[in-house]
């Protein structure tokens, strides 16, 4: 019987290679075949890298032939967000500014996934420089949600989420500054984790908001995400990113511990927030009930300063982006306008023509917010709000182990539906405060919404460097969702699998 990558977990792929049931090269060809057959409609990739995937597969097969022990993600197909450097690929940030930029070194997070045996299938589409929640601001093309091609996959890591949801790859890397892993995971029905700030090195990842940016994985099950986390933290502190910390834990170790006797925070005000749809609210309430049924205690908590989170983020983020993106001046990196009379003209025209509308909006906003007189009113106020929000979370975590809330107020929206940027910004309500506080968060799929028929999800957030614990709760939510859908909950396969229109299209071997 033909096997399909759609139904294999990361560890099943490795185990099959170890057992000699199939080779990593066969897996690579199957993944490339799935991309070939599916990506014409999904458009998750900006660049496919068959040579790199096949070379990595050969290394795995050679290691097995030599009798070596295979690394934990041997032969697992991986998509890499296009703001992460990988030698042998361009790193474009989905911007004309970096359209021809060849990676000169490999980002630590990508290196670690490769060291764990992953096969790099390609670079995933994103919002330009990671500004956005829909992947519509990519300078190259849109990415379609595998559950409904007329809808967005979320963003900014929309290509990464869609590549996993469509079964083109088993794992993907994304980055999350204000929700860019958790929100697209929610809209595409996959698991997406933003680890605690500092858990994963950002060396080689193009910076957006340096006090907020964090790298994390997407997968179709909590267990796959835990295995990816193991790979990302292996090796500990990265001397090339001074914010990176040693987190020497095995993220799979307590996955099946259950949640009996644990405390789960719920925030009634957040469940009544404007814009939250009934189907997402009832899905999250269902997840809360399932945690209770598994023995957890639900405890009401309050985050009194949460109202300030979106405003604070949309001050801090643009200020940091303005500083980080100043390097794209048409001299050192990226697009250079030809035939300019002066250096100033070259810089101005390169920036004017290299950046898209949202990237310009953020940088202009950042420049203004940091100007004298304005800085005190907004930037300083946002920093104060940040302190208050961080304290709110710390106080809540004295009472509970984790907090359960939506990841996104609604299911996937149509292209162009949120055309006013502030409307798009407001949809980040549930994800942004976690980056502000620097804590971890994970989005877990809950099954299809009663009204939209599209994936719904819940988000679990936890204290700093308790990301392993967070995954124990995520696994319990996943188990509950699988049971509710009448699926085998023990298998570790998520409640939702590959989007039905794509399952079985290529990827067999
Ligand atoms: N949607 C948010 C923004 O537009 C978050 C983006 C991100 O996390 N990179 O800034």
Tab-separated table of C-alpha atoms in Angstrom, residues 68-328:
chain	number	residue	atom	x	y	z
A	68	UNK	CA	25.081	5.954	12.645
A	69	UNK	CA	22.260	6.870	14.976
A	70	UNK	CA	19.847	9.143	13.126
A	71	UNK	CA	18.949	12.538	14.580
A	72	UNK	CA	15.409	13.042	15.954
A	73	UNK	CA	13.890	14.698	12.879
A	74	UNK	CA	15.738	12.652	10.271
A	75	UNK	CA	13.982	12.938	6.931
A	76	UNK	CA	11.237	15.345	8.062
A	77	UNK	CA	10.227	17.846	5.329
A	78	UNK	CA	10.518	21.465	6.503
A	79	UNK	CA	9.413	24.850	5.166
A	80	UNK	CA	11.355	27.933	6.272
A	81	UNK	CA	9.822	31.407	6.466
A	82	UNK	CA	11.524	33.683	3.995
A	83	UNK	CA	12.915	36.026	6.623
A	84	UNK	CA	15.353	33.304	7.717
A	85	UNK	CA	18.700	32.832	6.048
A	86	UNK	CA	19.479	29.475	4.484
A	87	UNK	CA	22.582	29.177	2.337
A	88	UNK	CA	21.592	28.109	-1.162
A	89	UNK	CA	18.368	30.156	-1.096
A	90	UNK	CA	17.378	33.789	-1.369
A	91	UNK	CA	16.024	35.473	1.759
A	92	UNK	CA	13.594	38.017	0.376
A	93	UNK	CA	11.278	38.811	3.316
A	94	UNK	CA	8.675	38.815	0.525
A	95	UNK	CA	9.965	42.268	-0.400
A	96	UNK	CA	11.201	43.717	-3.642
A	97	UNK	CA	13.864	45.304	-1.452
A	98	UNK	CA	15.489	41.892	-0.903
A	99	UNK	CA	14.195	40.216	-4.066
A	100	UNK	CA	17.689	39.099	-5.125
A	101	UNK	CA	19.304	38.718	-1.733
A	102	UNK	CA	21.205	35.424	-1.490
A	103	UNK	CA	21.655	34.125	2.047
A	104	UNK	CA	25.323	34.415	2.977
A	105	UNK	CA	25.010	32.254	6.069
A	106	UNK	CA	22.367	30.022	7.651
A	107	UNK	CA	20.258	31.239	10.581
A	108	UNK	CA	20.837	29.357	13.833
A	109	UNK	CA	17.199	28.199	14.023
A	110	UNK	CA	17.381	26.762	10.500
A	111	UNK	CA	20.821	25.254	11.171
A	112	UNK	CA	19.450	23.478	14.225
A	113	UNK	CA	16.500	22.026	12.304
A	114	UNK	CA	18.942	20.808	9.644
A	115	UNK	CA	21.228	19.353	12.309
A	116	UNK	CA	18.170	17.474	13.612
A	117	UNK	CA	17.831	15.899	10.169
A	118	UNK	CA	15.092	18.012	8.504
A	119	UNK	CA	14.867	18.306	4.725
A	120	UNK	CA	14.579	21.976	3.652
A	121	UNK	CA	11.889	21.920	0.977
A	122	UNK	CA	11.719	25.672	0.410
A	123	UNK	CA	11.161	29.227	1.592
A	124	UNK	CA	7.651	30.176	2.620
A	125	UNK	CA	5.716	33.296	1.674
A	126	UNK	CA	4.956	35.965	4.280
A	127	UNK	CA	3.768	39.510	4.701
A	128	UNK	CA	6.501	41.878	3.571
A	129	UNK	CA	9.093	42.055	6.360
A	130	UNK	CA	6.494	40.296	8.570
A	131	UNK	CA	4.155	43.326	8.719
A	132	UNK	CA	0.623	41.997	8.597
A	133	UNK	CA	-1.889	39.317	9.494
A	134	UNK	CA	-2.910	37.967	6.095
A	135	UNK	CA	0.195	37.497	3.877
A	136	UNK	CA	-1.508	39.941	1.486
A	137	UNK	CA	1.398	42.370	1.752
A	138	UNK	CA	3.878	39.965	0.120
A	139	UNK	CA	5.428	41.769	-2.847
A	140	UNK	CA	5.328	38.577	-4.919
A	141	UNK	CA	2.010	36.790	-4.641
A	142	UNK	CA	-0.727	35.898	-2.226
A	143	UNK	CA	-0.928	32.579	-0.377
A	144	UNK	CA	-4.319	30.877	-0.284
A	145	UNK	CA	-5.799	29.215	2.754
A	146	UNK	CA	-5.824	25.460	2.037
A	147	UNK	CA	-9.289	25.194	3.657
A	148	UNK	CA	-10.768	27.791	1.294
A	149	UNK	CA	-8.642	29.225	-1.481
A	150	UNK	CA	-10.648	32.463	-1.502
A	151	UNK	CA	-9.510	33.207	2.040
A	152	UNK	CA	-6.269	34.372	3.614
A	153	UNK	CA	-3.989	31.949	5.462
A	154	UNK	CA	-3.330	34.563	8.130
A	155	UNK	CA	0.044	36.144	8.601
A	156	UNK	CA	2.658	37.126	8.663
A	157	UNK	CA	3.885	33.498	8.515
A	158	UNK	CA	0.999	32.575	6.188
A	159	UNK	CA	3.132	30.517	3.795
A	160	UNK	CA	4.565	28.455	6.654
A	161	UNK	CA	1.105	27.699	8.089
A	162	UNK	CA	-0.402	26.912	4.670
A	163	UNK	CA	2.489	24.622	3.705
A	164	UNK	CA	1.802	22.474	6.786
A	165	UNK	CA	-2.004	22.647	6.519
A	166	UNK	CA	-1.920	21.562	2.878
A	167	UNK	CA	0.420	18.659	3.654
A	168	UNK	CA	3.260	19.973	1.507
A	169	UNK	CA	5.596	19.641	4.504
A	170	UNK	CA	5.417	18.158	7.990
A	171	UNK	CA	6.994	21.059	9.882
A	172	UNK	CA	7.583	24.742	9.220
A	173	UNK	CA	9.391	27.601	10.926
A	174	UNK	CA	7.795	30.982	11.458
A	175	UNK	CA	8.503	34.124	13.407
A	176	UNK	CA	6.109	35.878	15.758
A	177	UNK	CA	6.409	39.537	16.729
A	178	UNK	CA	2.744	40.116	17.526
A	179	UNK	CA	1.032	36.858	16.592
A	180	UNK	CA	2.565	35.825	13.280
A	181	UNK	CA	2.875	32.156	14.223
A	182	UNK	CA	-0.227	31.699	16.368
A	183	UNK	CA	-2.720	33.575	14.159
A	184	UNK	CA	-1.915	31.842	10.834
A	185	UNK	CA	-1.800	28.506	12.695
A	186	UNK	CA	-5.312	29.300	13.963
A	187	UNK	CA	-6.642	30.237	10.521
A	188	UNK	CA	-5.077	27.189	8.834
A	189	UNK	CA	-6.011	24.618	11.493
A	190	UNK	CA	-2.499	23.636	12.575
A	191	UNK	CA	-0.522	23.893	15.808
A	192	UNK	CA	1.762	26.939	16.067
A	193	UNK	CA	3.978	27.884	18.969
A	194	UNK	CA	5.626	31.151	19.917
A	195	UNK	CA	8.120	30.187	22.596
A	196	UNK	CA	9.121	32.540	25.401
A	197	UNK	CA	11.202	35.501	24.227
A	198	UNK	CA	14.813	34.320	24.259
A	199	UNK	CA	14.075	30.597	24.012
A	200	UNK	CA	15.147	30.403	20.364
A	201	UNK	CA	18.041	32.240	18.708
A	202	UNK	CA	17.107	34.885	16.122
A	203	UNK	CA	20.597	35.012	14.604
A	204	UNK	CA	20.133	35.091	10.839
A	205	UNK	CA	16.447	36.042	11.028
A	206	UNK	CA	15.714	39.472	9.546
A	207	UNK	CA	14.709	41.668	12.489
A	208	UNK	CA	11.328	43.421	12.761
A	209	UNK	CA	10.857	44.362	16.427
A	210	UNK	CA	13.889	43.157	18.311
A	211	UNK	CA	12.292	43.296	21.763
A	212	UNK	CA	9.336	41.221	20.493
A	213	UNK	CA	10.574	38.857	17.755
A	214	UNK	CA	10.667	35.146	18.440
A	215	UNK	CA	11.030	32.091	16.201
A	216	UNK	CA	8.841	29.014	16.552
A	217	UNK	CA	7.454	25.932	14.808
A	218	UNK	CA	4.258	24.852	13.034
A	219	UNK	CA	3.127	21.230	12.883
A	220	UNK	CA	-0.022	19.131	12.496
A	221	UNK	CA	0.208	17.827	16.060
A	222	UNK	CA	1.381	19.082	19.438
A	223	UNK	CA	3.918	16.261	19.542
A	224	UNK	CA	5.490	17.320	16.234
A	225	UNK	CA	5.739	20.869	17.535
A	226	UNK	CA	7.376	19.594	20.736
A	227	UNK	CA	9.950	17.683	18.683
A	228	UNK	CA	10.664	20.800	16.628
A	229	UNK	CA	11.096	22.775	19.867
A	230	UNK	CA	13.654	20.213	21.025
A	231	UNK	CA	15.629	20.792	17.850
A	232	UNK	CA	15.389	24.592	18.128
A	233	UNK	CA	16.786	24.711	21.661
A	234	UNK	CA	19.389	21.962	21.182
A	235	UNK	CA	22.825	23.409	21.774
A	236	UNK	CA	21.483	25.971	24.232
A	237	UNK	CA	22.517	29.613	24.258
A	238	UNK	CA	23.621	30.945	20.882
A	239	UNK	CA	26.527	33.362	21.335
A	240	UNK	CA	25.360	35.100	18.124
A	241	UNK	CA	22.085	36.245	19.761
A	242	UNK	CA	22.668	37.760	23.171
A	243	UNK	CA	18.974	37.376	24.071
A	244	UNK	CA	19.027	33.614	23.557
A	245	UNK	CA	18.961	31.517	26.706
A	246	UNK	CA	19.744	27.985	27.657
A	247	UNK	CA	16.506	25.969	27.853
A	248	UNK	CA	17.786	22.454	28.319
A	249	UNK	CA	14.431	20.673	28.428
A	250	UNK	CA	12.866	17.816	26.527
A	251	UNK	CA	9.567	19.260	25.313
A	252	UNK	CA	8.076	15.802	24.812
A	253	UNK	CA	8.857	14.566	28.314
A	254	UNK	CA	5.637	15.642	30.038
A	255	UNK	CA	3.376	15.782	27.002
A	256	UNK	CA	1.070	13.016	28.203
A	257	UNK	CA	1.069	14.010	31.880
A	258	UNK	CA	-2.487	15.298	31.753
A	259	UNK	CA	-3.856	18.325	33.524
A	260	UNK	CA	-5.613	16.868	36.571
A	261	UNK	CA	-5.363	19.253	39.504
A	262	UNK	CA	-3.803	22.013	37.369
A	263	UNK	CA	-5.238	25.526	37.176
A	264	UNK	CA	-6.339	27.095	33.906
A	265	UNK	CA	-7.049	30.821	33.845
A	266	UNK	CA	-9.986	32.182	31.892
A	267	UNK	CA	-10.657	35.876	31.313
A	268	UNK	CA	-14.401	36.564	31.030
A	269	UNK	CA	-13.890	40.060	29.561
A	270	UNK	CA	-11.846	38.628	26.699
A	271	UNK	CA	-14.610	36.187	25.860
A	272	UNK	CA	-16.986	39.114	25.425
A	273	UNK	CA	-14.616	41.248	23.351
A	274	UNK	CA	-15.980	43.015	20.312
A	275	UNK	CA	-15.326	41.113	17.103
A	276	UNK	CA	-15.148	37.663	18.688
A	277	UNK	CA	-17.475	35.453	16.677
A	278	UNK	CA	-19.921	33.077	18.310
A	279	UNK	CA	-18.348	30.022	16.741
A	280	UNK	CA	-14.843	30.863	17.999
A	281	UNK	CA	-16.230	31.717	21.442
A	282	UNK	CA	-18.067	28.432	21.705
A	283	UNK	CA	-15.055	26.464	20.407
A	284	UNK	CA	-12.844	28.023	23.104
A	285	UNK	CA	-15.513	27.391	25.733
A	286	UNK	CA	-15.572	23.782	24.550
A	287	UNK	CA	-11.789	23.573	25.042
A	288	UNK	CA	-12.193	24.965	28.567
A	289	UNK	CA	-14.859	22.374	29.316
A	290	UNK	CA	-12.657	19.600	27.998
A	291	UNK	CA	-9.783	20.719	30.246
A	292	UNK	CA	-12.202	20.724	33.167
A	293	UNK	CA	-13.418	17.254	32.217
A	294	UNK	CA	-9.777	16.119	32.272
A	295	UNK	CA	-9.467	17.306	35.864
A	296	UNK	CA	-8.211	20.874	35.539
A	297	UNK	CA	-9.729	23.675	37.573
A	298	UNK	CA	-10.932	26.765	35.706
A	299	UNK	CA	-10.074	29.987	37.529
A	300	UNK	CA	-11.172	33.463	36.493
A	301	UNK	CA	-8.308	35.924	36.180
A	302	UNK	CA	-8.121	39.533	35.104
A	303	UNK	CA	-5.565	41.434	33.042
A	304	UNK	CA	-6.714	44.985	33.805
A	305	UNK	CA	-4.332	46.760	31.427
A	306	UNK	CA	-4.935	44.565	28.408
A	307	UNK	CA	-6.933	47.312	26.699
A	308	UNK	CA	-3.664	49.144	26.080
A	309	UNK	CA	-1.951	46.203	24.359
A	310	UNK	CA	-2.807	46.884	20.717
A	311	UNK	CA	-1.986	50.576	20.970
A	312	UNK	CA	1.287	49.859	22.795
A	313	UNK	CA	2.300	47.228	20.231
A	314	UNK	CA	1.546	49.485	17.273
A	315	UNK	CA	3.826	52.098	18.827
A	316	UNK	CA	6.695	49.830	19.918
A	317	UNK	CA	6.639	47.646	16.784
A	318	UNK	CA	6.901	50.494	14.244
A	319	UNK	CA	9.593	52.268	16.312
A	320	UNK	CA	11.730	49.142	16.371
A	321	UNK	CA	10.996	48.391	12.720
A	322	UNK	CA	12.022	51.926	11.755
A	323	UNK	CA	15.377	51.370	13.404
A	324	UNK	CA	15.867	47.823	12.059
A	325	UNK	CA	14.894	48.613	8.479
A	326	UNK	CA	17.135	51.671	8.224
A	327	UNK	CA	19.867	49.339	6.972
A	328	UNK	CA	17.986	48.828	3.701
